[in-house]
Coordinates of C-alpha atoms in Angstrom, one line a residue:
M1 CA 0.2 0.2 -0.1
A2 CA 1.4 3.7 -0.4
F3 CA 2.4 5.9 2.0
I4 CA 0.4 8.5 3.4
Y5 CA 1.5 11.1 5.3
S6 CA -1.1 12.2 8.0
E7 CA -0.3 15.5 8.0
P8 CA -1.3 18.0 4.9
S9 CA 1.1 20.0 3.2
R10 CA 1.6 23.5 3.8
T11 CA 2.7 27.1 2.7
F12 CA 4.5 29.7 4.2
N13 CA 1.5 31.2 4.4
E14 CA 0.4 29.1 7.8
Y15 CA 2.8 29.4 9.9
L16 CA 4.3 32.9 11.7
L17 CA 7.4 33.5 14.1
L18 CA 6.5 34.1 17.5
P19 CA 8.8 36.4 19.1
G20 CA 12.2 36.1 21.4
L21 CA 13.3 38.3 24.0
T22 CA 15.0 41.0 22.7
T23 CA 18.0 42.2 24.1
K24 CA 19.2 45.6 24.0
D25 CA 22.3 44.8 21.3
C26 CA 20.0 42.9 19.3
I27 CA 19.2 45.6 17.0
P28 CA 19.4 45.1 13.1
E29 CA 22.8 46.5 12.7
N30 CA 24.4 43.7 14.7
V31 CA 22.7 41.2 12.7
S32 CA 24.7 38.8 10.3
L33 CA 22.8 37.2 6.9
R34 CA 26.5 36.1 6.0
T35 CA 25.7 32.2 5.4
P36 CA 27.2 28.9 3.9
L37 CA 27.3 28.1 0.2
V38 CA 28.8 24.3 0.6
R39 CA 29.2 22.1 3.2
F40 CA 32.2 21.9 5.3
K41 CA 33.1 19.5 8.3
K42 CA 32.2 20.2 11.9
G43 CA 34.4 22.9 13.7
E44 CA 36.2 24.2 10.3
E45 CA 34.9 26.7 7.7
S46 CA 32.3 26.2 4.5
S47 CA 34.6 27.8 1.2
I48 CA 32.0 29.8 0.4
Y49 CA 29.9 32.1 2.4
L50 CA 27.3 34.2 1.4
N51 CA 27.0 37.7 2.6
S52 CA 23.4 37.7 2.2
P53 CA 21.2 34.8 2.1
M54 CA 19.7 35.8 -1.5
V55 CA 20.8 33.0 -5.2
S56 CA 18.8 34.1 -8.4
A57 CA 17.4 31.2 -10.4
I58 CA 18.8 29.3 -13.0
M59 CA 16.3 30.6 -15.8
Q60 CA 17.2 32.4 -18.5
A61 CA 14.9 35.2 -17.6
V62 CA 16.6 35.5 -14.5
S63 CA 20.4 35.0 -14.1
D64 CA 22.8 36.4 -17.2
D65 CA 26.2 38.2 -16.7
G66 CA 24.5 41.5 -15.9
M67 CA 21.8 40.4 -12.7
A68 CA 25.8 37.8 -11.2
I69 CA 27.3 41.6 -11.1
A70 CA 24.3 43.3 -9.8
L71 CA 23.6 40.7 -7.1
A72 CA 26.9 39.9 -6.4
K73 CA 27.3 43.7 -5.5
N74 CA 24.7 43.5 -2.8
G75 CA 26.4 40.0 -1.1
G76 CA 24.4 36.9 -3.1
L77 CA 25.2 35.2 -6.0
S78 CA 23.8 34.1 -9.6
F79 CA 23.4 31.0 -11.2
I80 CA 23.8 31.6 -14.8
F81 CA 21.3 29.6 -16.8
V82 CA 22.0 25.9 -18.6
S83 CA 19.4 26.3 -21.1
Q84 CA 21.5 28.0 -23.8
P85 CA 25.2 26.7 -26.2
I86 CA 28.7 26.1 -23.8
D87 CA 30.1 28.4 -25.0
A88 CA 27.4 31.3 -24.8
Q89 CA 27.3 30.1 -20.5
A90 CA 30.9 30.6 -20.4
E91 CA 31.4 33.5 -22.0
M92 CA 28.6 34.9 -19.5
V93 CA 30.4 33.6 -16.3
S94 CA 34.0 35.1 -18.1
K95 CA 32.4 38.4 -18.3
V96 CA 31.8 38.0 -14.0
K97 CA 34.8 37.2 -13.6
K98 CA 36.7 40.1 -16.1
Y99 CA 34.5 42.4 -13.6
K100 CA 37.1 42.1 -11.3
S101 CA 38.4 45.0 -8.9
G102 CA 36.4 47.2 -10.9
F103 CA 38.3 46.5 -14.4
V104 CA 35.4 46.3 -16.7
V105 CA 35.5 44.8 -20.2
S106 CA 34.1 47.9 -22.7
D107 CA 30.5 46.3 -24.5
S108 CA 30.1 50.0 -26.3
N109 CA 32.4 49.6 -29.1
L110 CA 33.0 51.0 -32.7
T111 CA 35.3 52.1 -35.5
P112 CA 35.8 55.3 -37.1
D113 CA 34.7 54.7 -39.7
N114 CA 30.9 54.4 -37.3
T115 CA 29.0 56.9 -37.7
L116 CA 27.0 59.7 -35.2
A117 CA 23.6 57.3 -35.7
D118 CA 25.2 54.7 -34.5
I119 CA 26.8 56.2 -31.3
I120 CA 23.0 57.1 -30.5
D121 CA 21.6 53.7 -31.8
L122 CA 24.4 52.1 -28.9
K123 CA 23.2 54.7 -26.4
S124 CA 20.3 54.3 -26.6
A125 CA 21.0 50.0 -26.6
K126 CA 23.4 50.2 -23.7
G127 CA 22.9 53.5 -22.0
H128 CA 26.4 53.7 -21.6
S129 CA 27.4 57.4 -22.4
T130 CA 31.8 56.5 -23.2
V131 CA 32.1 54.6 -26.3
A132 CA 35.2 53.1 -27.0
I133 CA 36.8 53.6 -30.6
T134 CA 39.2 50.8 -31.2
D135 CA 40.7 49.8 -35.2
N136 CA 38.3 46.3 -35.2
G137 CA 34.8 47.2 -33.6
K138 CA 35.4 45.0 -31.0
S139 CA 36.5 45.2 -26.7
D140 CA 40.5 43.9 -27.4
G141 CA 40.9 45.6 -30.8
K142 CA 43.2 48.5 -30.9
L143 CA 42.1 51.7 -29.1
L144 CA 42.0 54.7 -31.7
G145 CA 40.5 57.1 -29.2
L146 CA 36.9 57.7 -27.2
V147 CA 33.2 59.3 -27.8
T148 CA 31.7 60.5 -24.5
S149 CA 28.3 63.1 -24.6
R150 CA 30.9 65.4 -24.3
D151 CA 32.8 65.3 -27.9
Y152 CA 29.2 65.4 -29.6
R153 CA 26.1 67.3 -29.9
I154 CA 23.0 66.1 -32.0
S155 CA 21.0 69.4 -32.5
R156 CA 24.4 70.8 -34.5
M157 CA 26.2 67.3 -36.3
S158 CA 24.8 65.6 -39.0
V159 CA 23.8 62.1 -38.0
D160 CA 26.1 60.6 -40.6
T161 CA 29.3 62.6 -39.6
K162 CA 31.7 59.9 -39.1
I163 CA 32.9 59.3 -35.9
S164 CA 37.1 59.8 -36.5
E165 CA 35.7 63.2 -36.9
F166 CA 34.9 64.2 -33.7
M167 CA 36.0 61.3 -31.4
T168 CA 38.8 62.1 -28.8
P169 CA 42.1 60.6 -30.3
F170 CA 44.4 58.3 -28.8
E171 CA 47.4 60.5 -28.8
K172 CA 45.1 62.8 -26.9
L173 CA 44.4 60.3 -24.0
I174 CA 45.2 59.8 -20.4
Y175 CA 45.6 56.0 -20.2
G176 CA 47.1 53.3 -17.9
T177 CA 48.1 49.9 -18.7
E178 CA 48.2 46.6 -17.9
S179 CA 50.1 46.7 -14.6
T180 CA 48.0 50.1 -14.2
T181 CA 46.8 48.8 -10.3
L182 CA 43.0 49.3 -9.7
K183 CA 44.3 52.3 -6.7
E184 CA 46.7 53.8 -9.1
A185 CA 44.1 54.0 -11.6
N186 CA 41.5 56.0 -9.3
D187 CA 44.5 58.1 -8.4
I188 CA 44.7 59.3 -12.0
I189 CA 40.9 59.6 -12.7
W190 CA 40.9 61.6 -9.2
D191 CA 44.0 63.9 -10.3
N192 CA 42.8 64.6 -13.8
K193 CA 39.5 65.1 -12.9
L194 CA 38.4 62.0 -15.4
N195 CA 35.2 60.2 -15.7
S196 CA 37.4 56.9 -17.4
L197 CA 40.5 55.2 -17.5
P198 CA 41.3 52.8 -20.6
I199 CA 42.9 50.2 -19.9
I200 CA 45.4 49.5 -22.4
D201 CA 48.1 46.5 -23.4
S202 CA 51.2 48.5 -23.5
K203 CA 52.7 46.4 -26.0
T204 CA 50.0 46.2 -28.5
G205 CA 47.6 49.4 -27.2
A206 CA 44.9 46.7 -27.5
L207 CA 42.0 47.6 -25.1
K208 CA 41.5 45.9 -21.8
Y209 CA 39.8 47.2 -19.4
F210 CA 37.9 50.6 -18.4
V211 CA 38.1 51.6 -14.8
F212 CA 35.5 53.8 -14.0
R213 CA 34.9 56.8 -11.6
K214 CA 31.2 56.4 -10.6
D215 CA 32.0 52.2 -9.6
Y216 CA 34.8 53.1 -7.2
E217 CA 31.9 55.0 -5.7
Q218 CA 29.7 52.5 -6.1
H219 CA 32.3 50.3 -4.5
K220 CA 31.9 52.3 -1.4
E221 CA 28.3 52.0 -1.3
H222 CA 28.1 48.0 -1.3
P223 CA 30.3 47.1 1.9
Y224 CA 28.5 43.6 1.1
E225 CA 30.1 42.8 -1.9
L226 CA 31.2 39.1 -2.3
L227 CA 34.4 38.9 -4.1
D228 CA 36.6 36.0 -4.2
S229 CA 40.7 35.7 -3.2
E230 CA 42.1 37.8 -6.0
K231 CA 38.7 40.5 -6.0
R232 CA 36.6 39.4 -8.7
Y233 CA 33.0 39.3 -7.9
M234 CA 31.4 35.5 -7.6
V235 CA 29.1 33.9 -9.9
G236 CA 28.0 30.4 -10.3
A237 CA 26.2 28.2 -13.1
G238 CA 23.5 25.7 -13.9
I239 CA 24.7 22.4 -15.2
N240 CA 22.4 19.4 -16.6
T241 CA 23.1 16.0 -16.5
R242 CA 23.2 15.5 -20.1
D243 CA 26.0 17.2 -21.2
Y244 CA 27.9 18.2 -18.0
K245 CA 31.1 15.9 -18.9
E246 CA 31.6 19.3 -21.8
R247 CA 29.8 21.8 -19.9
V248 CA 31.3 21.1 -17.1
P249 CA 34.7 21.4 -18.4
E250 CA 34.3 25.1 -19.8
L251 CA 32.7 27.2 -17.1
V252 CA 35.8 26.2 -15.0
K253 CA 37.9 27.6 -17.5
A254 CA 35.5 30.6 -17.3
G255 CA 36.3 30.7 -13.5
V256 CA 33.0 29.6 -12.5
D257 CA 32.7 30.2 -8.5
V258 CA 30.5 26.9 -7.4
L259 CA 28.2 24.7 -10.3
C260 CA 24.8 24.0 -9.5
I261 CA 22.5 20.5 -11.6
D262 CA 19.1 22.7 -12.4
S263 CA 16.6 19.8 -12.7
S264 CA 13.1 19.6 -11.3
E265 CA 13.3 16.3 -9.7
G266 CA 16.6 15.8 -8.3
Y267 CA 16.0 12.2 -6.3
S268 CA 18.1 10.4 -9.5
E269 CA 21.2 8.3 -10.3
W270 CA 21.3 10.8 -13.1
Q271 CA 22.5 13.6 -10.9
K272 CA 24.5 10.9 -8.2
E273 CA 26.5 9.9 -11.7
T274 CA 26.5 13.5 -12.3
L275 CA 28.4 14.5 -9.0
E276 CA 30.1 11.5 -8.8
F277 CA 32.0 12.8 -12.1
I278 CA 32.9 16.1 -10.7
H279 CA 34.3 15.4 -7.6
N280 CA 36.5 12.8 -8.9
E281 CA 37.5 14.8 -11.7
Y282 CA 38.8 17.9 -10.0
N283 CA 39.1 16.1 -6.9
G284 CA 36.2 18.1 -4.4
K285 CA 37.9 21.2 -6.3
V286 CA 34.4 22.6 -7.9
K287 CA 32.0 22.8 -5.7
V288 CA 28.5 21.2 -7.2
G289 CA 24.3 21.8 -5.7
A290 CA 22.0 19.5 -6.1
G291 CA 18.5 19.0 -6.3
N292 CA 15.8 19.5 -6.0
V293 CA 14.2 17.9 -2.9
V294 CA 11.1 17.6 -0.7
D295 CA 11.9 15.1 2.0
A296 CA 14.4 13.4 3.7
E297 CA 15.3 10.3 2.5
S298 CA 15.9 12.2 -0.8
F299 CA 18.0 14.7 1.2
K300 CA 20.1 11.5 2.4
Y301 CA 20.7 10.6 -1.4
L302 CA 22.5 13.6 -2.5
A303 CA 24.3 14.1 0.5
D304 CA 26.3 10.3 0.3
A305 CA 26.5 11.1 -3.4
G306 CA 28.6 13.8 -2.7
A307 CA 26.1 17.1 -2.7
D308 CA 27.7 20.5 -1.6
F309 CA 24.2 21.5 -1.1
I310 CA 20.8 20.8 -2.2
K311 CA 17.9 22.4 -3.1
I312 CA 14.3 22.4 -2.0
G313 CA 11.5 22.0 -3.5
I314 CA 9.2 20.8 -6.5
G315 CA 6.6 22.9 -8.0
G316 CA 5.9 26.0 -5.5
G317 CA 7.8 28.3 -8.4
S318 CA 4.5 31.3 -9.4
I319 CA 5.4 30.0 -13.7
C320 CA 5.7 26.3 -12.4
I321 CA 2.8 24.1 -12.9
T322 CA 4.4 20.9 -12.3
R323 CA 2.5 19.4 -9.6
E324 CA -0.9 20.7 -12.4
Q325 CA 1.1 18.7 -15.1
K326 CA 2.3 15.5 -13.1
G327 CA 0.5 15.6 -9.4
I328 CA 3.8 15.7 -7.5
G329 CA 5.5 18.0 -5.8
R330 CA 4.7 19.1 -1.9
G331 CA 4.0 23.0 0.1
Q332 CA 7.6 24.4 0.4
A333 CA 7.0 25.2 4.2
S334 CA 6.5 21.1 4.8
S335 CA 9.5 20.3 3.0
V336 CA 12.1 22.1 3.9
I337 CA 11.4 21.5 8.2
E338 CA 11.8 18.2 6.8
V339 CA 14.4 18.4 5.5
A340 CA 16.4 20.4 7.8
A341 CA 15.4 18.2 10.0
A342 CA 17.1 15.2 7.8
R343 CA 20.5 17.7 7.4
D344 CA 20.8 18.4 11.6
E345 CA 20.3 14.2 11.7
Y346 CA 23.3 14.0 9.1
F347 CA 25.3 16.5 10.5
K348 CA 25.2 14.9 13.8
K349 CA 26.0 11.5 12.9
N350 CA 28.3 12.0 9.9
G351 CA 29.8 15.6 11.4
I352 CA 28.8 17.0 8.1
Y353 CA 26.5 20.0 7.8
I354 CA 25.0 20.4 4.1
P355 CA 23.3 24.0 3.1
L356 CA 20.3 24.3 2.5
C357 CA 18.6 26.5 -0.3
S358 CA 14.8 26.9 -0.5
D359 CA 13.6 27.4 -4.1
G360 CA 10.3 28.2 -4.8
G361 CA 6.6 29.2 -2.7
I362 CA 8.5 33.2 -2.0
V363 CA 5.0 35.1 -2.7
H364 CA 5.4 37.8 0.5
D365 CA 9.1 39.0 1.7
H366 CA 8.5 37.2 4.5
H367 CA 8.4 33.6 3.8
M368 CA 12.5 34.5 3.1
T369 CA 12.0 34.9 6.6
L370 CA 10.2 32.7 7.9
A371 CA 12.2 29.6 4.9
L372 CA 15.9 31.4 7.0
A373 CA 13.8 30.1 10.2
M374 CA 12.9 26.7 9.8
G375 CA 16.2 25.8 8.8
A376 CA 17.0 27.0 5.3
D377 CA 20.8 28.5 4.8
F378 CA 20.1 30.4 1.8
I379 CA 16.9 31.2 -0.6
M380 CA 16.2 31.1 -4.4
L381 CA 14.2 33.5 -5.9
G382 CA 13.2 34.2 -10.0
R383 CA 9.9 36.2 -9.6
Y384 CA 11.8 38.0 -6.8
F385 CA 14.5 38.9 -9.6
A386 CA 12.6 38.7 -12.8
R387 CA 11.1 42.3 -11.8
F388 CA 14.0 44.3 -11.8
D389 CA 16.0 46.7 -14.1
E390 CA 19.2 44.3 -13.9
S391 CA 17.1 41.5 -15.3
P392 CA 17.7 40.4 -18.5
T393 CA 14.1 40.4 -19.9
N394 CA 12.0 43.3 -21.6
K395 CA 10.1 45.7 -20.2
V396 CA 7.0 46.4 -21.7
V397 CA 3.5 48.4 -20.9
I398 CA 0.5 46.2 -20.3
N399 CA -3.0 48.2 -19.4
G400 CA -1.2 50.7 -18.7
S401 CA 1.7 49.7 -16.1
Y402 CA 5.0 48.5 -16.8
M403 CA 5.8 45.0 -16.8
K404 CA 8.6 42.9 -17.1
E405 CA 8.8 39.3 -19.3
Y406 CA 9.2 36.3 -16.8
W407 CA 8.9 32.7 -18.1
G408 CA 9.5 29.6 -16.7
E409 CA 12.4 26.9 -17.5
G410 CA 9.7 23.8 -17.8
S411 CA 7.4 26.7 -20.7
S412 CA 7.4 26.3 -24.9
R413 CA 9.6 29.5 -24.2
A414 CA 12.1 28.4 -22.6
R415 CA 12.2 24.8 -24.2
N416 CA 14.3 23.4 -21.5
W417 CA 13.9 19.7 -22.2
Q418 CA 17.1 18.6 -20.0
R419 CA 15.7 20.3 -16.7
Y420 CA 13.0 18.2 -16.5
D421 CA 14.5 14.9 -18.2
L422 CA 14.4 11.4 -16.7
G423 CA 16.6 9.4 -19.0
G424 CA 16.6 7.2 -21.7
K425 CA 16.6 8.6 -25.1
G426 CA 13.9 11.4 -25.8
T427 CA 15.6 14.8 -26.6
G428 CA 12.7 17.3 -25.9
M429 CA 9.1 18.0 -24.2
K430 CA 6.4 15.7 -24.3
F431 CA 4.4 19.2 -22.1
E432 CA 4.6 22.2 -20.3
E433 CA 6.0 22.7 -17.0
G434 CA 6.0 25.6 -16.6
V435 CA 4.1 29.6 -18.5
D436 CA 5.4 32.2 -19.9
S437 CA 4.1 35.0 -17.8
Y438 CA 4.3 39.3 -16.8
V439 CA 6.1 40.7 -13.2
P440 CA 4.8 44.6 -12.1
Y441 CA 8.6 46.4 -13.0
A442 CA 9.8 47.1 -9.2
G443 CA 12.7 49.8 -10.7
S444 CA 16.4 47.9 -8.8
L445 CA 18.1 44.9 -7.8
R446 CA 19.9 47.4 -5.0
D447 CA 17.0 49.4 -3.4
N448 CA 14.3 46.8 -3.2
M449 CA 17.0 44.0 -1.4
D450 CA 18.2 46.8 0.7
I451 CA 13.9 47.0 1.8
T452 CA 14.2 42.6 2.1
L453 CA 16.9 42.4 4.3
A454 CA 16.4 45.5 6.2
K455 CA 12.7 43.3 7.4
I456 CA 15.0 39.9 7.4
R457 CA 16.9 42.3 10.0
S458 CA 14.3 43.4 11.9
T459 CA 12.5 40.0 12.2
M460 CA 15.3 38.0 13.5
S461 CA 15.8 41.0 16.4
N462 CA 12.4 40.6 17.5
C463 CA 13.1 36.5 17.4
G464 CA 15.9 37.8 19.9
V465 CA 19.1 36.5 17.8
L466 CA 21.8 37.8 15.6
S467 CA 23.1 35.1 13.1
I468 CA 21.3 32.5 10.7
P469 CA 22.6 30.3 12.3
E470 CA 21.1 31.0 15.6
F471 CA 17.6 31.2 14.2
H472 CA 17.7 27.8 13.4
E473 CA 18.5 27.4 17.1
K474 CA 16.3 29.2 19.1
A475 CA 13.1 30.4 16.0
R476 CA 10.4 29.2 16.9
L477 CA 6.8 28.8 14.5
T478 CA 2.8 28.0 15.0
I479 CA 0.8 27.6 12.2
V480 CA -2.0 29.2 11.6
S481 CA -6.2 29.4 10.9
S482 CA -6.8 30.9 8.0
T483 CA -9.2 33.4 10.0
S484 CA -5.6 34.8 12.2
I485 CA -4.9 35.1 8.1
I486 CA -6.9 37.8 7.8
E487 CA -6.6 39.0 11.0
G488 CA -2.8 39.0 9.9
G489 CA -3.7 41.8 7.4
A490 CA -5.3 45.2 7.3
H491 CA -8.6 44.8 8.2
D492 CA -12.4 46.5 8.9
V493 CA -11.3 50.0 7.2
L494 CA -11.1 51.6 4.0
L495 CA -7.7 52.1 3.0
K496 CA -6.3 55.2 1.6
D497 CA -3.8 53.4 -0.6
S498 CA -3.3 49.4 -0.8
N499 CA 0.2 48.9 -2.3
Y500 CA 1.8 49.5 0.8
N501 CA 2.8 45.9 0.8
I502 CA 3.2 45.3 -3.1
K503 CA 6.1 43.0 -4.0

């Protein structure tokens, strides 16, 4: 006879936290959100920590190199989507790693034979006012000049004017070479009142990087930046269980910091084989997470297989219809609670701590706090990040409101059949497990993350804890009734502004 759980499958919305004793030092400013990303032994430290407990989902509509840089600036990590050619994904990883220490690879480049019209079009597309003029129009070409907004006036010039006629030529530029340190570059910028400093190859004159004044200022504004030992932004990447033998070496070569198997369901021999290959091939030096799981049995299977972290959640994403299509999955709160208990038991028995990532089921900011209280070490988010300027999707107007496009990896648009692959000879999707949709545009990542993290810190202070491990140990939760959910929101009044809690 089939095993049937006696308890219902519960969501985050069915729980509330109870306050703990808030001591005088338990204030939001003292709360640390630093959290381990990969497994470690008792008495040791994890080799990778997040400064903010948030990672972006392995999705076309969410995680590209732009999102990875923006999220790393704010202490989190992106897993660049896998449903693309290997070389394209590796290039995205490479772009993030080349962003090291304020040295930026130029993505706005033209030749002297291009025109003012091309400058206008490029500025519109990229949003950058500094354009490198190289011999081949590429970021690695020989630097011949620069064009900034000071070099032209649209109202006084023909759009057919060649760039060679108004650019600032190389001989008039102030520049640095590959031996110039970031401190030296910033000193040159400040001493000469520059907005940017090109860095060139001293032998060939080829453009290598730009250092921007604004990046120096932004660095000071981002105290939680997630950096590797060489002061480069950290970045993750998704992999699948089909082409990992070809994909992983290219991602490692590009400098990826951590990998994650992207699958709707992780309790499979395919994931075990993938984990074993990576650990054997790289002697444990390449870290890789696995999942997704919803119970203790599947957690233990992946833990024994060597997963460096394990993702929890099946069917809880806002664009996921796996539960509707296949009748498989579990409420996210129930999943996190059971898997966290299994993780703690595994740590007690084996002396190995395996971080947990809660993936899905997040509707409101406080659901993230509940996930952390229930035992998650960090949270993977798709819809949350898809709403921001930094996501790679289009901003459109729908019924008079700004929206951003957002689609699931199981939708016909993404056609990421490998994510839902069950082995065999199949190489395509038989049916959809995701939808194509819109989400309300929310502005910049930084502004929204600041608010979300402030809420988490404030709630943890109310619970009398100063760290995520302490939260795991001391949090107290209660199941709520449907009527108490209504009681918890604004009720029995006529609201002047109903937008206070839109997220």
